Coordinates of C-alpha atoms in Angstrom, one line a residue:
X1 CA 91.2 -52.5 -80.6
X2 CA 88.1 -51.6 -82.6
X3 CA 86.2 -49.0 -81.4
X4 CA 82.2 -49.7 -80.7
X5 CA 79.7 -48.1 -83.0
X6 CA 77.6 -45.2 -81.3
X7 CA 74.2 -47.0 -81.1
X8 CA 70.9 -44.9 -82.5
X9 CA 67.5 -45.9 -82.5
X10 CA 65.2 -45.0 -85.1
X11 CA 61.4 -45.1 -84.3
X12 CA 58.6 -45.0 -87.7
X13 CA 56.1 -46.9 -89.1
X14 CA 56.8 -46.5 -92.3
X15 CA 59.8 -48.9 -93.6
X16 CA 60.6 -46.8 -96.6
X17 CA 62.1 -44.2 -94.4
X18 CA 63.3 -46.4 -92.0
X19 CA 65.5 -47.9 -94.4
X20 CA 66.5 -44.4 -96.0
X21 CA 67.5 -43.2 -92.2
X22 CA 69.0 -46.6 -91.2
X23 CA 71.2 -46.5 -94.7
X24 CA 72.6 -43.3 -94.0
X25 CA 73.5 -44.1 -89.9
X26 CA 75.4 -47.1 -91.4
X27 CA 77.3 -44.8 -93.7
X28 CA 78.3 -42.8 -90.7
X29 CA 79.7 -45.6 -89.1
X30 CA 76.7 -45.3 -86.7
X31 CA 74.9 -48.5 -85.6
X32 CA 71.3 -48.0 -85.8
X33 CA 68.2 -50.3 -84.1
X34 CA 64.9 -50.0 -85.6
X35 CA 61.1 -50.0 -83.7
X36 CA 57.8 -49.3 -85.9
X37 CA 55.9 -48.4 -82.7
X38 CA 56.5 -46.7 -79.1
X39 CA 55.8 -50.0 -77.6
X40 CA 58.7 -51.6 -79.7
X41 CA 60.4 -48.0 -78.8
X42 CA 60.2 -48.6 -75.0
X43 CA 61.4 -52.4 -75.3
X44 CA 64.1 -51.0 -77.4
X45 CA 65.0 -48.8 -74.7
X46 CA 64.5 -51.1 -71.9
X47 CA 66.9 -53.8 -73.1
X48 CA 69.9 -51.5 -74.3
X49 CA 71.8 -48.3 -74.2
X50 CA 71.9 -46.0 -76.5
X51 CA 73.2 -42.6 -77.6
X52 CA 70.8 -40.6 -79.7
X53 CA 66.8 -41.4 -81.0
X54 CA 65.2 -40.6 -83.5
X55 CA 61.3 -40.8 -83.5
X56 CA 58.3 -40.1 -86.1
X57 CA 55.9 -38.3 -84.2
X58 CA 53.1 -39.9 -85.9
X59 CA 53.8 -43.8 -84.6
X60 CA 50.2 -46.9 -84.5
X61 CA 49.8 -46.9 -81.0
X62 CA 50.7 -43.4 -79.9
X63 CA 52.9 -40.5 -81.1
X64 CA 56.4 -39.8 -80.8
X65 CA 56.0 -37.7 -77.9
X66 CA 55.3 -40.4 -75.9
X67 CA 58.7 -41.7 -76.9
X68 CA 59.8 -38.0 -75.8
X69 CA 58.6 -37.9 -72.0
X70 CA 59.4 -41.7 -71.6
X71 CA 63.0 -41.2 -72.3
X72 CA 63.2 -38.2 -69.9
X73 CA 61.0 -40.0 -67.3
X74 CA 63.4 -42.8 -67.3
X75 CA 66.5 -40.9 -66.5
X76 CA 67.8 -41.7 -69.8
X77 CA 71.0 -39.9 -71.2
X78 CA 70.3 -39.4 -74.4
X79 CA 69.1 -36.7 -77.0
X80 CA 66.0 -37.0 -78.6
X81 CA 65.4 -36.0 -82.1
X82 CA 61.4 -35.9 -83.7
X83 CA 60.5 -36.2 -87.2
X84 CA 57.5 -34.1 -88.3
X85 CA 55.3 -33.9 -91.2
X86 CA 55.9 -31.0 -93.1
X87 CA 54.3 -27.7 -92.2
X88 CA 53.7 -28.9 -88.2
X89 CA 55.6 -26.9 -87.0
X90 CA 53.4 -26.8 -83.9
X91 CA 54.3 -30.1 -82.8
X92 CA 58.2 -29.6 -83.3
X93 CA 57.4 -27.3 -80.8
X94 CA 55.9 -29.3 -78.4
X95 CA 58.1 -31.6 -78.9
X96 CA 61.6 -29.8 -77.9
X97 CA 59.3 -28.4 -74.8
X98 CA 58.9 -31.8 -73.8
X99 CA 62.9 -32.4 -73.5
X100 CA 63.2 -32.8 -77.5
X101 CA 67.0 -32.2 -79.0
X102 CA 65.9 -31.1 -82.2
X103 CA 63.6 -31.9 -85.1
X104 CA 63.5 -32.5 -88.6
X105 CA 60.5 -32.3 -91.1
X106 CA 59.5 -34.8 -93.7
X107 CA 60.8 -35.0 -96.5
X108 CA 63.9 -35.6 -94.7
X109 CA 66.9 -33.9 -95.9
X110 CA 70.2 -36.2 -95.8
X111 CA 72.3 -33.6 -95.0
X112 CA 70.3 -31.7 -92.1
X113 CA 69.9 -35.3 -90.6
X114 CA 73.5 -35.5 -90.7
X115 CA 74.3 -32.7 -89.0
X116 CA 71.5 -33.4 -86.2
X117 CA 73.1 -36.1 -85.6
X118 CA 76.9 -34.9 -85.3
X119 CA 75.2 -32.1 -83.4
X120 CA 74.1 -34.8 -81.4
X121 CA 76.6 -36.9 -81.0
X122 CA 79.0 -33.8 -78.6
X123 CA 76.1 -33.2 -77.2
X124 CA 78.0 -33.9 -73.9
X125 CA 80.2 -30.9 -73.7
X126 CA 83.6 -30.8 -72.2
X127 CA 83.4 -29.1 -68.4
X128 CA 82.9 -25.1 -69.0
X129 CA 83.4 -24.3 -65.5
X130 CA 86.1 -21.4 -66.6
X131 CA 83.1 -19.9 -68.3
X132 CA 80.7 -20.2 -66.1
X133 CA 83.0 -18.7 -63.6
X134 CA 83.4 -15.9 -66.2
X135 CA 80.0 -15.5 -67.9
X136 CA 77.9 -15.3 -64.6
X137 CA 79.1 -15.1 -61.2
X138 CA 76.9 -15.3 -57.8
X139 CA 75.8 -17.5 -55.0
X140 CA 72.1 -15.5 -54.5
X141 CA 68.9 -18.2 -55.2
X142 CA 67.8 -16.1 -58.6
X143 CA 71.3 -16.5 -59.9
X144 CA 72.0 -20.1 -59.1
X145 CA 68.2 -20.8 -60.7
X146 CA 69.8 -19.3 -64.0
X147 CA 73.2 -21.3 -63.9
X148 CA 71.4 -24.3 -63.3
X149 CA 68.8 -23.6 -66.2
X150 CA 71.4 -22.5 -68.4
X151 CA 73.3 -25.7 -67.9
X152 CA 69.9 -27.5 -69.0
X153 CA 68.7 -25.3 -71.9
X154 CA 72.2 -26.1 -73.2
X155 CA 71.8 -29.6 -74.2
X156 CA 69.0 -28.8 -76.2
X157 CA 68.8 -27.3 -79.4
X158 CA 65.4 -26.0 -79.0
X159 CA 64.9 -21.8 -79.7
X160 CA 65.8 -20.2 -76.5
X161 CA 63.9 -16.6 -75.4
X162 CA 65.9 -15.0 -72.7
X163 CA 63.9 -12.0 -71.0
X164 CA 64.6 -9.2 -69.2
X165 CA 65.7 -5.7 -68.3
X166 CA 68.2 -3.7 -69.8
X167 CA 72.0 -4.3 -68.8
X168 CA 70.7 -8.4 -66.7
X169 CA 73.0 -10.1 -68.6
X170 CA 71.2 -11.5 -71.5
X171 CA 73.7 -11.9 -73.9
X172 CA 76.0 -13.4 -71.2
X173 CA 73.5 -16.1 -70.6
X174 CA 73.4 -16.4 -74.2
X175 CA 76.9 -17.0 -75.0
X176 CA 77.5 -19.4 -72.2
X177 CA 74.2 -21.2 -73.2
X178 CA 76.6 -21.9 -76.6
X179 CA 79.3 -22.6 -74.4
X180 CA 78.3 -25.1 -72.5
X181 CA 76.9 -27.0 -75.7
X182 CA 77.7 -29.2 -78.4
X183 CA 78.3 -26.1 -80.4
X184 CA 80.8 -24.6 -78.3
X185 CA 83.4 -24.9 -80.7
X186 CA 81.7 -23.3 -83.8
X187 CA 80.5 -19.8 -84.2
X188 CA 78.4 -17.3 -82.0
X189 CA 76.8 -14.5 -84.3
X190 CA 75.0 -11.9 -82.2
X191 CA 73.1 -9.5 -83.9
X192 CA 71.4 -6.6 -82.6
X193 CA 67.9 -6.3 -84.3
X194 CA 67.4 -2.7 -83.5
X195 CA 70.3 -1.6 -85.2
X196 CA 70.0 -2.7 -88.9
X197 CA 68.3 -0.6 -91.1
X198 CA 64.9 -1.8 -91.9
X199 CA 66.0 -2.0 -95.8
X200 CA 69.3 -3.7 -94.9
X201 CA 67.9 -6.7 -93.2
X202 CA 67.0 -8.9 -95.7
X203 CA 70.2 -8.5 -97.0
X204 CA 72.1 -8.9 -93.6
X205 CA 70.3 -11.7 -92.3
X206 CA 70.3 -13.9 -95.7
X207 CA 72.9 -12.5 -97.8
X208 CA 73.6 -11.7 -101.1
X209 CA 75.4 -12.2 -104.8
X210 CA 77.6 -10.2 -106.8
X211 CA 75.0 -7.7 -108.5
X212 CA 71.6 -8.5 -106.7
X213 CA 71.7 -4.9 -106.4
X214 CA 73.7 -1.4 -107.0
X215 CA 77.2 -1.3 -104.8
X216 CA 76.6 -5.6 -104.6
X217 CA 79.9 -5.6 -106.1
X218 CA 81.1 -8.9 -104.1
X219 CA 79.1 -12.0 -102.8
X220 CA 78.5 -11.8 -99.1
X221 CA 77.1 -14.4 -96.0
X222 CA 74.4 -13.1 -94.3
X223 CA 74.3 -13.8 -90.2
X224 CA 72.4 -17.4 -90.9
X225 CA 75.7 -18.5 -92.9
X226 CA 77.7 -17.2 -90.5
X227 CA 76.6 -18.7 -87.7
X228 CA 76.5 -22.2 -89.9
X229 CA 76.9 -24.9 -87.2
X230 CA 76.5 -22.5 -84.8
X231 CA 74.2 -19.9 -82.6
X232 CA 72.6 -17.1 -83.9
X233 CA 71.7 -14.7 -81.1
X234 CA 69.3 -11.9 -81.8
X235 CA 69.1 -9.2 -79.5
X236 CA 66.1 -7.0 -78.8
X237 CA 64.0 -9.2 -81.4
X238 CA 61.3 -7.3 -80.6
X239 CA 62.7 -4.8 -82.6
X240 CA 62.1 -6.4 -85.8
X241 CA 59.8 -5.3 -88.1
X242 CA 56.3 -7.1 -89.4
X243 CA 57.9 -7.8 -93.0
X244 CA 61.2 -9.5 -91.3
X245 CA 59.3 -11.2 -88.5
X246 CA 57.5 -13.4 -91.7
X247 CA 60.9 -14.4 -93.6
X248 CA 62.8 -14.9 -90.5
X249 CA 60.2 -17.3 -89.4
X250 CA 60.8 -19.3 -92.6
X251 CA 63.9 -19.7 -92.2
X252 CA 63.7 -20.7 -88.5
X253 CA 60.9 -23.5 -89.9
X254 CA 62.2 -24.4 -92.7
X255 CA 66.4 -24.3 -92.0
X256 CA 67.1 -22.8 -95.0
X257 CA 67.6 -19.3 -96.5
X258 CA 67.9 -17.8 -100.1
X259 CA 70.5 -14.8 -100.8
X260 CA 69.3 -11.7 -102.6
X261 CA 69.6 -12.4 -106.3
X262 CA 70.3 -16.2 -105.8
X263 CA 67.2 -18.6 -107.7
X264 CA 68.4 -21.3 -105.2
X265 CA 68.0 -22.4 -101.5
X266 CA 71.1 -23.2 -98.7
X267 CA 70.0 -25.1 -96.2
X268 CA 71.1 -23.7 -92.6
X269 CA 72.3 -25.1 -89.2
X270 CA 72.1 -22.3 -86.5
X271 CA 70.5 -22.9 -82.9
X272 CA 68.2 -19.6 -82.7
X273 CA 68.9 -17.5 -79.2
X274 CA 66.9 -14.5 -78.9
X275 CA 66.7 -11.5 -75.8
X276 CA 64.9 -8.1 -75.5
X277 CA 63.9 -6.5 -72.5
X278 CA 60.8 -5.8 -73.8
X279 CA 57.4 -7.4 -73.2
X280 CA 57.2 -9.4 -75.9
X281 CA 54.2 -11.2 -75.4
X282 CA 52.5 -7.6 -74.8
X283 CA 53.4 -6.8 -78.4
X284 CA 51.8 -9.8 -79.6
X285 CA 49.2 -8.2 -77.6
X286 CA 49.2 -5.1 -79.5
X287 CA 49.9 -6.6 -83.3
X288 CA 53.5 -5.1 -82.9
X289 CA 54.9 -9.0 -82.8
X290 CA 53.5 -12.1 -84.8
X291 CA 52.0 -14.6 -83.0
X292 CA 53.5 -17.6 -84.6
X293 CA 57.0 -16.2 -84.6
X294 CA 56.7 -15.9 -81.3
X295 CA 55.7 -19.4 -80.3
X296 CA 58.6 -20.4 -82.8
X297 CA 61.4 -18.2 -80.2
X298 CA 59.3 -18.8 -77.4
X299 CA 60.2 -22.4 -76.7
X300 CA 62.5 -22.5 -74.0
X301 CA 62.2 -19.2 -71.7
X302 CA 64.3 -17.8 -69.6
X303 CA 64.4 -14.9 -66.9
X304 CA 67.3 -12.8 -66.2
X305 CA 66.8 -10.9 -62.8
X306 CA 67.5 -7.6 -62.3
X307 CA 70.3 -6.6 -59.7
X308 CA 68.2 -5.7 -57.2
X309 CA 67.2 -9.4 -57.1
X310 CA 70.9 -10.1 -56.0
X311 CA 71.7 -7.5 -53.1
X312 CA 73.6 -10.4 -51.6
X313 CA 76.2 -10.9 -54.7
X314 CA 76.8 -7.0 -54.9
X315 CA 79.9 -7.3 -52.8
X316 CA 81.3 -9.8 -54.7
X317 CA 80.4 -8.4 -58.3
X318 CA 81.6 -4.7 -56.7
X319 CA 85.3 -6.1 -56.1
X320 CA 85.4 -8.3 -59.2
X321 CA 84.7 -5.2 -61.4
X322 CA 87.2 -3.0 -59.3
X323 CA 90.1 -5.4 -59.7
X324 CA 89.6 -5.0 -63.4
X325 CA 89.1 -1.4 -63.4
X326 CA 92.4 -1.4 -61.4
X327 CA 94.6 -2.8 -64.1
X328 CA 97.9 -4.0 -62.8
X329 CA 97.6 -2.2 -60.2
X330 CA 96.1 -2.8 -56.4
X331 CA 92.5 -2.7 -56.7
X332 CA 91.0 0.0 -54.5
X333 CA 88.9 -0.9 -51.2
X334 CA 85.3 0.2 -50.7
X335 CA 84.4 1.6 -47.2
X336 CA 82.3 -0.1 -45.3
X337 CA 79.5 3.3 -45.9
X338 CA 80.4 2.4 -50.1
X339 CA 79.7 -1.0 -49.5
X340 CA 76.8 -0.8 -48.0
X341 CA 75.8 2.2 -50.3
X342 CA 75.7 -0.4 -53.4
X343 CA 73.9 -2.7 -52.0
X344 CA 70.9 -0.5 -51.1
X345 CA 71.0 1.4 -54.4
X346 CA 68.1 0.4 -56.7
X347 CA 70.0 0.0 -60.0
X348 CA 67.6 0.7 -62.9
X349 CA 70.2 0.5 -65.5
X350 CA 71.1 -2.9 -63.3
X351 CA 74.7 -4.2 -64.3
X352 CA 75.6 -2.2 -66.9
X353 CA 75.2 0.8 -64.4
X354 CA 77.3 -0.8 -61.5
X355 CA 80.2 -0.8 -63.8
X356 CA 79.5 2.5 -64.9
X357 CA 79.5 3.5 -61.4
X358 CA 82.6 1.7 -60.1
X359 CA 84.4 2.6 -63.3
X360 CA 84.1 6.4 -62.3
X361 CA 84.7 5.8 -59.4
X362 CA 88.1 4.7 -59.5
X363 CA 89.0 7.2 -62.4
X364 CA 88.6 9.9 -59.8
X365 CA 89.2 8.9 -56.4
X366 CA 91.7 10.5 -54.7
X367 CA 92.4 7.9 -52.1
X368 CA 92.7 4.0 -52.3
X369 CA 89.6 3.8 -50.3
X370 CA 86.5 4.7 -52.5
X371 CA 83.6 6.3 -49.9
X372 CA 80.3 6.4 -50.2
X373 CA 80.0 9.8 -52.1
X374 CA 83.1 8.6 -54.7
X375 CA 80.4 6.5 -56.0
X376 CA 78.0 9.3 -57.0
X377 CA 74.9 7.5 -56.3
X378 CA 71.7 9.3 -58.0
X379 CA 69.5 9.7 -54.8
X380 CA 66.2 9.1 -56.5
X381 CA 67.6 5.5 -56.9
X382 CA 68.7 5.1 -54.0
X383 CA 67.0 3.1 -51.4
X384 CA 67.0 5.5 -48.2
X385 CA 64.0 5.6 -46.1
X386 CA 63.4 8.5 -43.8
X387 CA 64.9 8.5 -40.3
X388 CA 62.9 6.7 -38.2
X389 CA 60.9 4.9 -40.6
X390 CA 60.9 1.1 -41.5
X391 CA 59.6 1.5 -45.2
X392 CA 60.1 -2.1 -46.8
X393 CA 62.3 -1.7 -50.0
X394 CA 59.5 -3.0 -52.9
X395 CA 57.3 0.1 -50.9
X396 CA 60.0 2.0 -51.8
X397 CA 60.6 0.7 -55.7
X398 CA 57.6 1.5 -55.5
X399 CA 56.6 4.9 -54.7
X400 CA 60.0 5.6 -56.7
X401 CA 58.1 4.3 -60.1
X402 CA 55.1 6.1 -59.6
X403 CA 56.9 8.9 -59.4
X404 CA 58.6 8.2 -62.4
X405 CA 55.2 7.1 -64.3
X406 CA 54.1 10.7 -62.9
X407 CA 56.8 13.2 -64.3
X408 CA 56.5 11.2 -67.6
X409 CA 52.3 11.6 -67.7
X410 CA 52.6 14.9 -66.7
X411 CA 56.0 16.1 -68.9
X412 CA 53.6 14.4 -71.9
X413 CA 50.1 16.2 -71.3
X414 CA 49.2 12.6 -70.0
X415 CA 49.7 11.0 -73.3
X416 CA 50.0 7.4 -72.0
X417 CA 51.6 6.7 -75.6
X418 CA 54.5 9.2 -75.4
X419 CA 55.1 8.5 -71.9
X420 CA 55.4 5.3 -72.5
X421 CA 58.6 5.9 -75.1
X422 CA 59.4 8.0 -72.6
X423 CA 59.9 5.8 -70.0
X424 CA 61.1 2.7 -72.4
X425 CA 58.0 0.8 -71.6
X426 CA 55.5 -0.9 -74.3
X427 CA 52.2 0.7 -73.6
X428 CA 50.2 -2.4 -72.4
X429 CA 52.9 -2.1 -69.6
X430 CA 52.6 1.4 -68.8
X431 CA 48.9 0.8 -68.3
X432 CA 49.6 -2.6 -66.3
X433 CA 52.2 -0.4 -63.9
X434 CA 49.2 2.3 -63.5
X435 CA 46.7 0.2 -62.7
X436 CA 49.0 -1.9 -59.9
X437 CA 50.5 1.7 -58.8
X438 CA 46.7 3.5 -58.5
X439 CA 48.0 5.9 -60.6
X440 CA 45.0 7.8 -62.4

């Protein structure tokens, strides 16, 4: 029995490139359906199914956006691809914002389109509940927010910009972002930005031929290549220098890179996932961050929240970590005093310090039963209010980080700056934290 034709529907005005894209659907063995217009679009839509569009932003009686929204408005299963002039970048944007798949700028490259559109095409992932199970556990309201965010960000292809603080699970959210998408089964490069050497990058992120410069004794792929058909996640972004920050955002426009030493371009396929627990927008602030870069990353946010956010999961994340600090052995039990312990403790270094904790904790226990002082808890961070008293928790956090802000101010002859790096805040922040804290 002959198997039906995936049906795609192109939408431009301008017939030359209708027949270019309509040629090369055909070729594909793809059955494409034509409209010059978003009302021919919508009438299109209206009288049959279909599994992928592809829209002109510029269109006689509106703009492809409007093709965008409809599609989402109407409940439609389907991804959505825009085609942009070249050099508006700014309305790609808007565009994957509005529920866009991807984009592709004029002139149109044959072979990015095709591999939009096999991209595309999987965009319906087989069911990653093993990995959500795995990636990110939890039945708080914060946590289920992210699962059910992650779940939508990952049938898109837009740039992804997940924030927060140090040891939330960024890279977790990351990789099951790629996971859960019609990438799963290519590759997931993470690269942590703050680790390359400044006159390395180039180099690391683009590649390089055989002699492009002394000990280039063998051509190498840079991270883009690597993660060809895949994600590229860059950790603590903010980290990147001024110089970088320009080429990268090239290659994040444009989809294509040049090695060092190589006269020619490759184009590039990588969905771009970026994290730092710093503010980012506060170094845009401050110069430290380029503006346009950061709309480029910025397109689809989202928050990871710290562990004190999910007090009610600490239990359950307590006795998943213990079982596999445990081995093959029997996992040890926490008193009810240890339980209760963890869930009141503050966590600044949030997950990564839990395990830490717990890890400790069962390397030296004595006893099968871990107690409350097993764990080791530093009392600054922990949340115990005098005898007697009723202090609320976030009155607790805090008088805890004005106390912080204050050793570091004080331990810096008030150098707001230095205290600052201190503390592992950007300065806009620090002075954000003093003003909301009263602290002078």
């Amino acid at each position: 029995m002959t198997k039906t034709p995936l049906r795609v529907l192109i939408v431009d005005d301008e017939p030359d490139i209708r027949e270019l894209l309509e040629l090369t659907l055909l070729k594909m063995g793809l059955a494409p359906v034509c409209a010059g217009s978003v009302a021919e679009a919508k009438a299109a839509l209206a009288a049959g199914r279909f599994d992928l569009a592809l829209t002109d932003m510029r269109l006689p009686d509106g703009e492809g956006l409007e093709v965008v929204r409809h599609i989402g408005e109407a409940g439609l299963d389907l991804p959505v691809a825009v085609i942009t002039a070249y050099g508006s970048a700014d309305n790609a944007v808007l565009a994957m914002k509005a529920g866009a798949f991807d984009y592709l700028q004029k002139p149109v490259s044959l072979a990015q389109l095709r591999s939009l559109v096999k991209s595309a095409l999987k965009v319906e992932a087989p069911s990653a509940k093993p990995a959500t199970q795995q990636r990110l556990l939890g039945e708080s309201p914060a946590i289920q927010e992210v699962l059910r965010l992650v779940d939508k960000l990952a049938r898109s292809q837009a740039a992804v910009y997940i924030g927060g603080e140090s040891g939330t699970g960024k890279e977790q959210a990351a990789r099951l972002i790629h996971e859960l998408g019609p990438r799963a089964g290519k590759p997931f490069v993470a690269v942590n930005c703050g680790a390359i050497p400044e006159n390395l990058m180039e180099s690391e992120f683009f590649g390089y031929r055989k002699g492009a410069f002394t000990g280039a004794d063998a051509e190498r792929e840079g991270f883009f290549q690597q993660a060809q058909g895949g994600t590229l996640f860059l950790d603590e972004v903010a980290d990147l220098p001024l110089a970088m920050q320009v080429k990268l955002l090239r290659a994040i426009q444009e989809k294509t890179v040049r090695k060092l030493g190589s006269a020619q371009e490759e184009a590039v396929d990588a969905r771009i996932i970026c994290a730092t627990h710093q503010d980012l927008a506060a170094k845009v602030e401050d110069g430290g961050f380029r503006q346009d870069l950061y709309y480029r990353l910025n397109v689809l946010p989202l928050r990871m929240p710290p562990l004190r956010e999910l007090r009610e999961d600490i239990p359950l994340f307590a006795e998943r970590l213990l079982q596999r600090f445990a081995g093959h052995g029997p996992a040890p039990q926490l008193t009810a005093d240890a339980r209760q312990a963890l869930q009141d403790y503050a966590y600044p270094g949030n997950f990564r310090e839990l395990e830490n904790i717990l890890e400790r904790a069962v390397a030296l226990a004595a006893a099968a039963m871990l107690s409350r002082d097993d764990l080791q808890l530093t009392p600054c961070a922990e949340y115990s209010p005098e005898p007697g008293s009723d202090e609320p928790l976030q009155d607790y956090l805090d008088r805890v980080e004005r106390e912080a802000i204050v050793k570091a101010l004080e331990a810096t002859r008030y150098n707001r700056t230095q205290a600052a790096k201190r503390l592992g805040v950007t300065f806009r922040s620090l002075r954000y934290r003093m003003e909301r804290l009263g602290v002078k």
